Short mmCIF file of C-alpha atoms in Angstrom, two decimals:
data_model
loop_
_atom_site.label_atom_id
_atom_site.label_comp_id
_atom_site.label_asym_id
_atom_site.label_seq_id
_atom_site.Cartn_x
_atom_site.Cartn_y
_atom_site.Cartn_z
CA UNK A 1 -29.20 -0.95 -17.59
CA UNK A 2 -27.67 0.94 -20.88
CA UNK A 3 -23.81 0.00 -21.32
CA UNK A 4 -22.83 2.04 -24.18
CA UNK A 5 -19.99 -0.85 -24.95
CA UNK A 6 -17.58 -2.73 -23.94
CA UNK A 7 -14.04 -2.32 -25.42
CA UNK A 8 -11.74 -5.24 -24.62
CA UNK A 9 -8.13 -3.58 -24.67
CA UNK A 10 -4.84 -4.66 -26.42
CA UNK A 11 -3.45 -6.10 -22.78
CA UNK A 12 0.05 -4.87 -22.68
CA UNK A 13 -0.96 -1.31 -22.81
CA UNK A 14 -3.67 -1.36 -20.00
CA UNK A 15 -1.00 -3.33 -17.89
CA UNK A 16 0.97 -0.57 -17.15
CA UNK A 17 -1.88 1.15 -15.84
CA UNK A 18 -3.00 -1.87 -13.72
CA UNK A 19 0.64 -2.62 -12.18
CA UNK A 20 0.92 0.38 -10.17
CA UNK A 21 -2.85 0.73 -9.00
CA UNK A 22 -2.83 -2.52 -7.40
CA UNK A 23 0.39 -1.93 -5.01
CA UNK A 24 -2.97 -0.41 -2.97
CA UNK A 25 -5.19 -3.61 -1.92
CA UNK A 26 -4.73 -5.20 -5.27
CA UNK A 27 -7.84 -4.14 -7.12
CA UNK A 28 -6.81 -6.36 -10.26
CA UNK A 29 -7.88 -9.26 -8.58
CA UNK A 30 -10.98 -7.40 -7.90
CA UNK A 31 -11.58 -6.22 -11.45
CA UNK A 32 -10.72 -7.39 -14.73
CA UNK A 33 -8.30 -4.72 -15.81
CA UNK A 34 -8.06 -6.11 -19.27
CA UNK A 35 -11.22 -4.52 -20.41
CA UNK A 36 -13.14 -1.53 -20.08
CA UNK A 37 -17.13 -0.99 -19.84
CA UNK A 38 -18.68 2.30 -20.30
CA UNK A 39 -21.69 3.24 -18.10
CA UNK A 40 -24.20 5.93 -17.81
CA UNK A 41 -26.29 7.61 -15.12
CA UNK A 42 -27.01 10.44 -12.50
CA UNK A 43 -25.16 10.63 -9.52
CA UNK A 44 -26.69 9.42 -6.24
CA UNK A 45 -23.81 9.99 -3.69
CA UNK A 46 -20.44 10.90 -4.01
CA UNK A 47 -18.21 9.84 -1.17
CA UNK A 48 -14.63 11.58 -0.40
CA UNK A 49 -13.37 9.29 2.11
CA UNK A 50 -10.01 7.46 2.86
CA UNK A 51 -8.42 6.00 1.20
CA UNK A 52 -11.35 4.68 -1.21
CA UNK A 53 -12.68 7.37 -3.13
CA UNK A 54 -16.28 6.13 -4.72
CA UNK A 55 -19.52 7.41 -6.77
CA UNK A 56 -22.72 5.78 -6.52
CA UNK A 57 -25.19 6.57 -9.29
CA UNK A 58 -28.46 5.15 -11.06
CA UNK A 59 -28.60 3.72 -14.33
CA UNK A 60 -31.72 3.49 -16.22
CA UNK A 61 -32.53 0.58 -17.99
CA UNK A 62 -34.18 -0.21 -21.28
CA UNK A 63 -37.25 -1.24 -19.09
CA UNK A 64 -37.28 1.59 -17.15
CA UNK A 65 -36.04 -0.05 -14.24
CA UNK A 66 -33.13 1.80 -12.50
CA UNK A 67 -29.48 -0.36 -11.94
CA UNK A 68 -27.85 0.98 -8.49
CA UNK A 69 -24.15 0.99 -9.75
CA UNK A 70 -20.89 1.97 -7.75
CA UNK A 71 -17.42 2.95 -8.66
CA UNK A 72 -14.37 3.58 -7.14
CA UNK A 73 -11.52 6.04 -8.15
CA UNK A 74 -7.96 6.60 -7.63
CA UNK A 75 -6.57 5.83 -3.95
CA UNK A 76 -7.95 8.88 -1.92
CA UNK A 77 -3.66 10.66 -1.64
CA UNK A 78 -3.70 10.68 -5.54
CA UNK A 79 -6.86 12.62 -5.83
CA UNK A 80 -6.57 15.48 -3.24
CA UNK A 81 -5.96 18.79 -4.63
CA UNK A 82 -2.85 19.24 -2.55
CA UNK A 83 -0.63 16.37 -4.24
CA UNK A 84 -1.70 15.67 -7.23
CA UNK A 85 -4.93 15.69 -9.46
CA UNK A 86 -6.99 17.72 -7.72
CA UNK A 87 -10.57 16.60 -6.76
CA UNK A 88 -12.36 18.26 -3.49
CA UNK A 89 -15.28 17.17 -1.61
CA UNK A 90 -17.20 19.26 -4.00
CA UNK A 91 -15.92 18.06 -7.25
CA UNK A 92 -19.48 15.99 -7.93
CA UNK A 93 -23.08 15.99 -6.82
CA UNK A 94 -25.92 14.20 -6.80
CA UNK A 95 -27.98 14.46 -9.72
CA UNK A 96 -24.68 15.44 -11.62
CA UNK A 97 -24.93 13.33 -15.09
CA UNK A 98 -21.80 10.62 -15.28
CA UNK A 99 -20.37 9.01 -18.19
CA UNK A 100 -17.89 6.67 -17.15
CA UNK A 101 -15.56 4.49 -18.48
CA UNK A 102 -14.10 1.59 -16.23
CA UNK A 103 -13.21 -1.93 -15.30
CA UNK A 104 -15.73 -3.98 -14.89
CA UNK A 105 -16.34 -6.81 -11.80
CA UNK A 106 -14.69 -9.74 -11.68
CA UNK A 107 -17.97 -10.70 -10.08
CA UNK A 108 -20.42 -11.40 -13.59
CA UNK A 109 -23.57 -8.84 -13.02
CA UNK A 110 -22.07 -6.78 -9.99
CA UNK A 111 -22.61 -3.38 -11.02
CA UNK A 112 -19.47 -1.75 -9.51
CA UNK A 113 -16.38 -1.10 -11.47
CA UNK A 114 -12.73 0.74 -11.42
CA UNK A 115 -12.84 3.83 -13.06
CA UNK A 116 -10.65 4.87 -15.78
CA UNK A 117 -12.06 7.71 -17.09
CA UNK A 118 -14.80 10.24 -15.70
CA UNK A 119 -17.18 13.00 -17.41
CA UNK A 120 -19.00 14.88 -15.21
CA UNK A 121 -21.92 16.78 -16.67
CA UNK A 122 -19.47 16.65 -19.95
CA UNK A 123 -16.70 17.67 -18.34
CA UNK A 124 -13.62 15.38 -18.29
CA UNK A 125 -12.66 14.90 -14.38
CA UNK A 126 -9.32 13.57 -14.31
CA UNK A 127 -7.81 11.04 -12.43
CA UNK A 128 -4.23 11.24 -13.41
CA UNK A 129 -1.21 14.01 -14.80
CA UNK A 130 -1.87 12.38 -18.05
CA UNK A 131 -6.00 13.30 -17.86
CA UNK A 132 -5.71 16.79 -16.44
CA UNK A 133 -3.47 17.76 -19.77
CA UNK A 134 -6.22 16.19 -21.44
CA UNK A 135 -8.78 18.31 -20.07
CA UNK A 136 -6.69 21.57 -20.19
CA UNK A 137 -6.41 20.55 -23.35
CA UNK A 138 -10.38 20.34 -24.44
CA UNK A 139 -10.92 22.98 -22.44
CA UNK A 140 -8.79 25.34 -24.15
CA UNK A 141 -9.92 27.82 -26.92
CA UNK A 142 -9.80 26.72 -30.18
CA UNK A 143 -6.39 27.91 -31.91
CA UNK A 144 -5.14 28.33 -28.47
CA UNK A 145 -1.32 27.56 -27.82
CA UNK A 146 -1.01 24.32 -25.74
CA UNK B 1 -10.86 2.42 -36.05
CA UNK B 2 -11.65 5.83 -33.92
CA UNK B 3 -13.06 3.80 -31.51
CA UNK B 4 -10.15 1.63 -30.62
CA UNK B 5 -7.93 4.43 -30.86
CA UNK B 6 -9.44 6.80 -28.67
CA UNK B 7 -9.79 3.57 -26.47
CA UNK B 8 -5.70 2.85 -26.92
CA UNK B 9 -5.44 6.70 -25.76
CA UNK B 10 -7.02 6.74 -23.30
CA UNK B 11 -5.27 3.44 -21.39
CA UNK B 12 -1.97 4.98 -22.58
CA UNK B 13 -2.94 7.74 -21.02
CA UNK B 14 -3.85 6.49 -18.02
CA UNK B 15 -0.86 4.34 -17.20
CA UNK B 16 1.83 7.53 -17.82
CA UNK B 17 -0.22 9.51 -15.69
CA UNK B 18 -0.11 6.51 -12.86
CA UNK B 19 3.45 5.64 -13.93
CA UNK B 20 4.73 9.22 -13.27
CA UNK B 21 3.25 9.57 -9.93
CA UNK B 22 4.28 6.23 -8.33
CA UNK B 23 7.74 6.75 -10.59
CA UNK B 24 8.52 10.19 -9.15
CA UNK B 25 8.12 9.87 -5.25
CA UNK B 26 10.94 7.80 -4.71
CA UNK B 27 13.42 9.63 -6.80
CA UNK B 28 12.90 12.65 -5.10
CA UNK B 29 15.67 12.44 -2.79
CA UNK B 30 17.93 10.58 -5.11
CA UNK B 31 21.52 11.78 -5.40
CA UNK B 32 24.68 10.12 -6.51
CA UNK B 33 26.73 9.12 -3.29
CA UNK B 34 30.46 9.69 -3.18
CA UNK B 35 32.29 6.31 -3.51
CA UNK B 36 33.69 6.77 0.44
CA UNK B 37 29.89 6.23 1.61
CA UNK B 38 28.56 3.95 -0.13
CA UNK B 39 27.13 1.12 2.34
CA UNK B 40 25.89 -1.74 1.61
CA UNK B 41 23.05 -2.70 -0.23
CA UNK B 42 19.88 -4.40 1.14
CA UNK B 43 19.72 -8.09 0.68
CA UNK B 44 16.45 -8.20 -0.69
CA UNK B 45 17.24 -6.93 -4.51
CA UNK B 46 20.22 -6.06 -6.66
CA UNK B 47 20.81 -2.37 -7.34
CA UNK B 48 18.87 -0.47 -9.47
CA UNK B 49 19.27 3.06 -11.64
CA UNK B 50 17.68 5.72 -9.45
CA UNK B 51 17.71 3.86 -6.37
CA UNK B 52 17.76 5.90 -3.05
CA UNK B 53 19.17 4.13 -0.70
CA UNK B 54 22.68 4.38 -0.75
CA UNK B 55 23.98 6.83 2.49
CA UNK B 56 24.52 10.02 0.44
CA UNK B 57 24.54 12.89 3.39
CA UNK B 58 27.13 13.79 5.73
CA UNK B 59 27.47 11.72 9.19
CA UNK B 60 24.50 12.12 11.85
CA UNK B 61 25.16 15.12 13.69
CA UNK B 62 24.04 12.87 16.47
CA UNK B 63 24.13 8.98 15.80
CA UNK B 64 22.31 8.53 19.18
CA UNK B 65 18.72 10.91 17.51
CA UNK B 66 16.93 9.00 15.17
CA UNK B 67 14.09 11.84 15.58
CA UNK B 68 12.12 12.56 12.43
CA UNK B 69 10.03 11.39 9.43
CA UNK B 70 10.99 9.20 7.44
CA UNK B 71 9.97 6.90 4.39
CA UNK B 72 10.54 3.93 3.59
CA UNK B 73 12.83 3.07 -0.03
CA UNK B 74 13.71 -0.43 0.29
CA UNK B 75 10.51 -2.92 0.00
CA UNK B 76 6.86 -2.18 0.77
CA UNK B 77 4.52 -4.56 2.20
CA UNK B 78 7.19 -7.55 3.66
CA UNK B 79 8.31 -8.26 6.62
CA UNK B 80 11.37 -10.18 5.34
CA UNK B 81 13.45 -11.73 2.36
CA UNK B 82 10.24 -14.05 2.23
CA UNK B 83 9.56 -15.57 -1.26
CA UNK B 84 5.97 -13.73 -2.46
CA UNK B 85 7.27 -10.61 0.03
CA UNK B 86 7.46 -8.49 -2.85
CA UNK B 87 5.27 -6.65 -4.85
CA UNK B 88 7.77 -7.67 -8.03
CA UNK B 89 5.91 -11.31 -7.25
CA UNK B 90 2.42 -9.66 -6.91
CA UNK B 91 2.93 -7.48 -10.03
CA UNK B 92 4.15 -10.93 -12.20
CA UNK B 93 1.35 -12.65 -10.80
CA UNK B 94 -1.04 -9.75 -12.19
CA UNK B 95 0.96 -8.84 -15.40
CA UNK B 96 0.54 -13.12 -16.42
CA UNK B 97 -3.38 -12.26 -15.13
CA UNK B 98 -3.92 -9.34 -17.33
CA UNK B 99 -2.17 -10.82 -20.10
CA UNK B 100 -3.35 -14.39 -19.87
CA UNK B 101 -0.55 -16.60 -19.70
CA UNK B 102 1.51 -18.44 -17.00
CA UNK B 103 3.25 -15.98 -13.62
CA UNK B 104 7.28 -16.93 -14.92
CA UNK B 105 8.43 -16.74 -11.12
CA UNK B 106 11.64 -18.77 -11.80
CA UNK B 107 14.52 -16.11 -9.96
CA UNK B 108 15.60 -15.50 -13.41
CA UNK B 109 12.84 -14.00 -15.17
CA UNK B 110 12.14 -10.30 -16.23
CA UNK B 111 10.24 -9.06 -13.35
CA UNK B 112 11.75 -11.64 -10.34
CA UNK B 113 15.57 -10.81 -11.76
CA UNK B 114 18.35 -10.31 -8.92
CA UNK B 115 15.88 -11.54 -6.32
CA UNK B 116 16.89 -13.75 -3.90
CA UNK B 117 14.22 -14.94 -1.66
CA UNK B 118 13.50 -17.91 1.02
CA UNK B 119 11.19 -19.95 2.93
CA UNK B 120 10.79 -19.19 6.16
CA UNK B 121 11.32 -22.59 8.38
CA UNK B 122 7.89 -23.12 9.22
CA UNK B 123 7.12 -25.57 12.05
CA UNK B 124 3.32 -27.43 10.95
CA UNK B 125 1.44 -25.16 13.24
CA UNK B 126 3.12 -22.06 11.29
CA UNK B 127 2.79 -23.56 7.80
CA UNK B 128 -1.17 -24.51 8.61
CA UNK B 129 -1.87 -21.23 9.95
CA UNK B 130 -0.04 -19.29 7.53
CA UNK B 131 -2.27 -21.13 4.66
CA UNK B 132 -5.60 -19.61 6.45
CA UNK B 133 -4.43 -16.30 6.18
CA UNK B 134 -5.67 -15.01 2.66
CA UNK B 135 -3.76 -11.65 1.72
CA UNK B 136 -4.51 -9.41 -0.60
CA UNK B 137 -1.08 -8.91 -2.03
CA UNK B 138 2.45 -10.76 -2.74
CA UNK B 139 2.56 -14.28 -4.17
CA UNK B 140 -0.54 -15.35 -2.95
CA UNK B 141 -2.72 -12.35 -3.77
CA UNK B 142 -6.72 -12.87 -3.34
CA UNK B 143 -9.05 -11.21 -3.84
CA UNK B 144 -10.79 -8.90 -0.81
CA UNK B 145 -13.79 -10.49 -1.27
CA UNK B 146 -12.17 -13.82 -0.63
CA UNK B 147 -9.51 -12.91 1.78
CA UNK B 148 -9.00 -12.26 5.15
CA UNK B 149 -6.38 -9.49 5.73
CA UNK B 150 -7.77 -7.72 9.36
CA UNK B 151 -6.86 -4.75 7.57
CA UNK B 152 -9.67 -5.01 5.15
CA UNK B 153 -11.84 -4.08 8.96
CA UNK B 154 -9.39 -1.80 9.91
CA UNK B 155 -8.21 -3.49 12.42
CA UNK B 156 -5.04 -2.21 13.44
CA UNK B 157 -1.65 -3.26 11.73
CA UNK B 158 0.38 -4.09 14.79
CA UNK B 159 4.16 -4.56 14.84
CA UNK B 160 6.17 -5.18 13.04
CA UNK B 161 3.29 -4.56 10.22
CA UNK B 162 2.93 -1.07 11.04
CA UNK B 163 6.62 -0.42 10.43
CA UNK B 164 6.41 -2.06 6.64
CA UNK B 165 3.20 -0.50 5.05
CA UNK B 166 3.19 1.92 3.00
CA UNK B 167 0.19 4.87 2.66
CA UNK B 168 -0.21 4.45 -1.21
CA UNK B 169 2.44 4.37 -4.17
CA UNK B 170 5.46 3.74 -2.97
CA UNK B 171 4.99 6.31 -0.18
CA UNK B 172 5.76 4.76 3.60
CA UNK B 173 6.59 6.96 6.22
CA UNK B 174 6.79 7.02 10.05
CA UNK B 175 7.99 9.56 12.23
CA UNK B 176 10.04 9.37 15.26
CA UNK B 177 9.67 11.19 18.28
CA UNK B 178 12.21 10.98 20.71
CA UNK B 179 11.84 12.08 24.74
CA UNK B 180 14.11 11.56 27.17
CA UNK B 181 12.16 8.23 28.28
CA UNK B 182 10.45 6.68 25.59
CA UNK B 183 10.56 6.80 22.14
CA UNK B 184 7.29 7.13 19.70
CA UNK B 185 6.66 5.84 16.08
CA UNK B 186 3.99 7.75 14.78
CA UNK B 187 2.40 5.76 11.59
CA UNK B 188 -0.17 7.92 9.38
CA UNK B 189 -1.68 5.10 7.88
CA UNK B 190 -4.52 3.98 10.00
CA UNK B 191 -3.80 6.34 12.84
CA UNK B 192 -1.71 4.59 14.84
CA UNK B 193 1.44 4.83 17.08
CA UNK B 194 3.68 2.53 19.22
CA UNK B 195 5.32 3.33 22.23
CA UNK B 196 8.99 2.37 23.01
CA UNK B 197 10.38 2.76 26.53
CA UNK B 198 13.16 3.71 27.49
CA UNK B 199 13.60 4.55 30.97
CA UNK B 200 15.11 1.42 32.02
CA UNK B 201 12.38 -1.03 32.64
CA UNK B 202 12.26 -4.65 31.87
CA UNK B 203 10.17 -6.18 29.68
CA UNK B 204 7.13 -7.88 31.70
CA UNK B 205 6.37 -11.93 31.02
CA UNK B 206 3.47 -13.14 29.53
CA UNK B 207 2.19 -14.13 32.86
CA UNK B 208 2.07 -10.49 34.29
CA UNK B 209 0.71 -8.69 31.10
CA UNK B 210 -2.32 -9.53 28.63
CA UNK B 211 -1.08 -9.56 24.97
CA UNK B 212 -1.91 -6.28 22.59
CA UNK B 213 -2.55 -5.25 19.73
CA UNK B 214 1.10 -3.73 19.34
CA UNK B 215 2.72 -5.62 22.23
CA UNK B 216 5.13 -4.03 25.05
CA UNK B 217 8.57 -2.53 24.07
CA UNK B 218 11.50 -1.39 25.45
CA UNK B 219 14.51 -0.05 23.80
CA UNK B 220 18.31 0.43 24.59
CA UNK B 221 21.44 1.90 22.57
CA UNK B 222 24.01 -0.57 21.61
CA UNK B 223 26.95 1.94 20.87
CA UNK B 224 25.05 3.48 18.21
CA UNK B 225 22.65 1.13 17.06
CA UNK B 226 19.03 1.13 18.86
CA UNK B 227 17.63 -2.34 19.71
CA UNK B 228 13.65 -2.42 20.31
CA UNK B 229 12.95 -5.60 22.01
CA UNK B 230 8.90 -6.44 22.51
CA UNK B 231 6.56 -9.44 23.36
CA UNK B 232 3.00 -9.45 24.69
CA UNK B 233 1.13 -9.29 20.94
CA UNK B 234 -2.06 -10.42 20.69
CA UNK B 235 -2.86 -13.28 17.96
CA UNK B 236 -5.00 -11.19 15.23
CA UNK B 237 -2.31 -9.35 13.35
CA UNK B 238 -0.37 -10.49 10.60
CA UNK B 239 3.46 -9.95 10.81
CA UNK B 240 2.94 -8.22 7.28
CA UNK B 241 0.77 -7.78 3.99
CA UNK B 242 1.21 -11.38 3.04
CA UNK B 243 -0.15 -12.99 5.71
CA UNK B 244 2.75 -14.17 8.01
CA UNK B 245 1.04 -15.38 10.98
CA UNK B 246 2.78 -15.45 14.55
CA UNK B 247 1.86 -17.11 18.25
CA UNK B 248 1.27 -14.89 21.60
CA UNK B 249 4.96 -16.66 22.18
CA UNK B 250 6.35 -14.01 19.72
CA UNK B 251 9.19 -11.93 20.30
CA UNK B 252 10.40 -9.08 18.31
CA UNK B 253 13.87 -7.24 18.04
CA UNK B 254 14.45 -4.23 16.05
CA UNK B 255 17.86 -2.93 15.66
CA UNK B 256 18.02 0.87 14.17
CA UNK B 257 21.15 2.58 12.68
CA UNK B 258 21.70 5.95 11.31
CA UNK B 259 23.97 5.09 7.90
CA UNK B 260 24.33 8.94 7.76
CA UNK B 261 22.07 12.15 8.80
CA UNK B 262 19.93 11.11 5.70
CA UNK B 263 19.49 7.39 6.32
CA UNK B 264 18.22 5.01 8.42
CA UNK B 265 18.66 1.23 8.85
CA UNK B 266 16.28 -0.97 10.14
CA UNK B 267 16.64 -5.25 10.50
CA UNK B 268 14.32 -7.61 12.71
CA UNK B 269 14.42 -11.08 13.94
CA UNK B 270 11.19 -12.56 14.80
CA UNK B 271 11.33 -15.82 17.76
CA UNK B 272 8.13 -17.99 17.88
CA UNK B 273 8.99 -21.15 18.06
CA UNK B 274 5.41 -22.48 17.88
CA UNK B 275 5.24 -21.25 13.94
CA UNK B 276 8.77 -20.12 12.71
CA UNK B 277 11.34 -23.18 13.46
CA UNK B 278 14.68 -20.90 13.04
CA UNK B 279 14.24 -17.35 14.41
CA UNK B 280 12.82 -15.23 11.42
CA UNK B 281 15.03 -12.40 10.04
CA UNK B 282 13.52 -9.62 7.92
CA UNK B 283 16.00 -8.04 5.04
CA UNK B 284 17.33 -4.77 5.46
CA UNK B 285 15.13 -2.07 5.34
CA UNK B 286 16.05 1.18 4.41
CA UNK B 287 14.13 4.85 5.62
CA UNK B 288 15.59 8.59 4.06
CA UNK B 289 14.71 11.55 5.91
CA UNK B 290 11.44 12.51 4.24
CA UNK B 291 11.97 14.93 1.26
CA UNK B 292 8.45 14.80 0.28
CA UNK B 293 6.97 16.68 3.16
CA UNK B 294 4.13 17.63 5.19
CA UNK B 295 1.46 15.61 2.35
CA UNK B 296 -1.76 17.27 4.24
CA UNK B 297 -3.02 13.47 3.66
CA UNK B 298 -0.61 11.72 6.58
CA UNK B 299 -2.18 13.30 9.32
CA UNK B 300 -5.57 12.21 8.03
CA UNK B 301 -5.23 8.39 7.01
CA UNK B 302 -7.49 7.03 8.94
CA UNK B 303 -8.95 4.29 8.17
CA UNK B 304 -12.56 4.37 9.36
CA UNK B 305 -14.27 0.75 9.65
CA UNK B 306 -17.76 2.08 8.93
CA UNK B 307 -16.40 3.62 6.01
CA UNK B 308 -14.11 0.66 4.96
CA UNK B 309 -17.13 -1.57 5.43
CA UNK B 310 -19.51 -0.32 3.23
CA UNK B 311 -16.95 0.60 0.34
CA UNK B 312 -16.05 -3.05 0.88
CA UNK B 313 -19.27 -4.52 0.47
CA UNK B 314 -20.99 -2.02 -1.90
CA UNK B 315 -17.77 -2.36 -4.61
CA UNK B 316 -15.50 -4.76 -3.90
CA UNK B 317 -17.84 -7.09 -3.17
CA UNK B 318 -19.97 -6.04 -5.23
CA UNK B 319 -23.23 -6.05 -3.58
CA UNK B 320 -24.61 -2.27 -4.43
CA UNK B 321 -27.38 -3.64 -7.02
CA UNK B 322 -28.47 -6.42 -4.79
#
């Protein structure tokens, strides 16, 4: 499998972040929210469902073999288009190419991980107020007013 | 060191953007009440800036119509002034996780300050069953993988669990229906409903009825105040997301006020004398009248187990490269 790197975080500022998300079926004792992983791969399945919102995708490894890896996003409410960030039931496809940075297993080797930050086909999905200003941001023409 | 700055970004990022939504729901229908109406405050935490809860509208227009959504401002998740009720315990517990040190739970530190929480009195049977149930939040938070909350199959909530949930951030609500003989609670989360009767009938005994999921209940007004009295529950739900267990002996009361057209007053008492030695009281919970309406997601929270189940074992578990 090809992790790009892993980044262990200054802990204070990811624990903002991991406070809130875990008021829904406390995912920090699922993942170790003090550190982030980045992974690569093509989209296999992307699942809209609620209230776990998830990609599967393939990762090729240095041996050629492919890693079957899994992620899952934002609580399902947070996502839809109609409250806050909004992601549709077409947002990604399979065969779409992923770049995605998350939190990694608690569980050493599972390949499944909370993600923090998602770019589809090089295109920043996001997955919070603060992201979509982000990719309004990189999106807009250079000189643009922001 | 673009790296670790893009990095620090990106986290800081992150939490604002989760910050602001979770921050922003329950301020919604803040306002400042007039001195005249303030009530008072629920048991389970001292008064906060931005709090919603105080009764800040004019009087019900009928004290005896509780019909409506509503959602709930005082705690998620608990059933009662329970120590480890409270996400404030769960989000220490975490906080001391992320940042690798020791939980500080002692009532006066940072995150536990102006809580006051107890014990229930377990009898042995209560304590012993209450240590097999594994929750995946409050003081004794597990992991999924580890635990044993039926919610994890989507099994349903039951009361009085159904009433204290919450959908996701701090967002909780329940709607009311009222007919002229019987009274519905309509909970988005997981689909469900409970029926409360009020044409009259009695309650039935545990020897005519088999327990349910959500038991049998009957309600009556008390002047104004509503009291919801049920029995009949069936053993497999959890009284709420920590893993308070209860007997088939269980009885629940409700007792609903109006505090003005805005806000709504809920307390329990729980009597099964098999697990709980003193009759167990909840705190007092506080609904406003939804200001955050019609989210298109409440009418479609389901929770599907075939869904649940394979998210479950594919990611939380772990097992999708297996």
């Amino acid at each position: 499998m090809k992790i790009a790197s892993v980044r262990i975080l200054a802990a204070s500022i990811l624990l903002a972040a991991a406070v809130p998300a875990t008021a829904h079926h406390g995912t920090s004792v699922t993942y170790d929210t003090s550190k982030t992983i980045v992974v690569e791969g093509t989209v296999t399945e992307w699942v809209y469902s609620f209230p776990h919102v998830q990609i599967y995708f393939d990762v090729p490894g240095a041996d050629g073999k492919v890693a079957k890896w899994g992620t899952e996003l934002a609580p399902t409410p947070s996502m839809m288009k109609n409250l806050n960030v909004g992601w549709s039931r077409n947002s990604v496809k399979p065969g779409d190419k992923l770049k995605l940075t998350c939190a990694p297993h608690r569980v050493v080797g599972a390949t499944a991980c909370l993600a923090r930050e998602i770019v589809v086909n090089g295109k920043l999905m996001p997955l919070n107020d603060a992201q979509i200003k982000q990719a309004a941001a990189e999106q807009a023409p250079a000189g643009s007013a922001r | 060191m673009l790296l670790a700055s893009q990095t620090v970004r990106r986290a800081l990022l992150g939490s604002a953007g989760a910050i602001v939504f979770v921050a922003l729901l329950p301020l919604a229908g803040a306002q400042v009440a007039p001195p005249d109406t303030q009530v008072a405050l629920p048991t389970s935490r001292a008064p906060q800036p931005g709090d919603p809860w105080k009764a800040d509208g004019p009087p019900p227009a009928n004290p005896r119509d509780l019909s409506g959504k509503w959602n709930r401002v005082s705690h998620f998740q608990t059933y009662g002034a329970v120590k480890g009720g409270a996400n404030e315990y769960q989000n220490e517990i975490l906080d001391a996780q992320v940042t690798n040190r020791q939980p500080d739970l002692r009532p006066e530190s940072a995150r536990i300050k102006g809580l006051k929480y107890s014990e229930p009195v377990f009898t042995a049977a209560g304590k012993e069953a209450f240590e097999k149930n594994l929750p995946g939040y409050g003081l004794r938070i597990t992991s999924p993988r580890l635990g044993n909350d039926p919610q994890g199959n989507c099994d349903p909530w039951g009361v009085p669990r159904m009433l204290n949930g919450q959908v996701a951030g701090p967002h909780a609500t329940w709607e009311i229906v009222q007919e002229k003989d019987r009274m519905l609670w309509i909970v988005p989360w997981h689909h469900q409903y409970r029926m409360v009767w009020t044409d009259g009938r009695k309650l039935p005994t545990l020897d005519e009825v088999d327990p349910v999921w959500n038991g049998y209940s009957v309600g009556r007004w008390e002047g104004n105040t509503f009291v919801v009295n049920s029995m009949g529950f069936n053993e497999k739900t959890w009284l709420d997301h920590n893993g308070y267990p209860h007997t088939y002996e269980m009885t629940l009361e409700e007792r609903y006020r109006l505090l003005d057209a805005n806000t709504l007053e809920l307390t329990m008492t729980i009597v099964d004398p098999e697990y709980y030695a003193e009759p167990f009281k909840s705190d007092v919970k506080i609904w406003k009248r939804d200001t955050i309406n019609n989210k298109a997601w409440d009418e479609n929270a389901y929770c599907v187990a075939s869904e649940e189940g394979r998210f479950n074992r594919l990611i939380r578990d772990g097992e999708i490269g297996k």
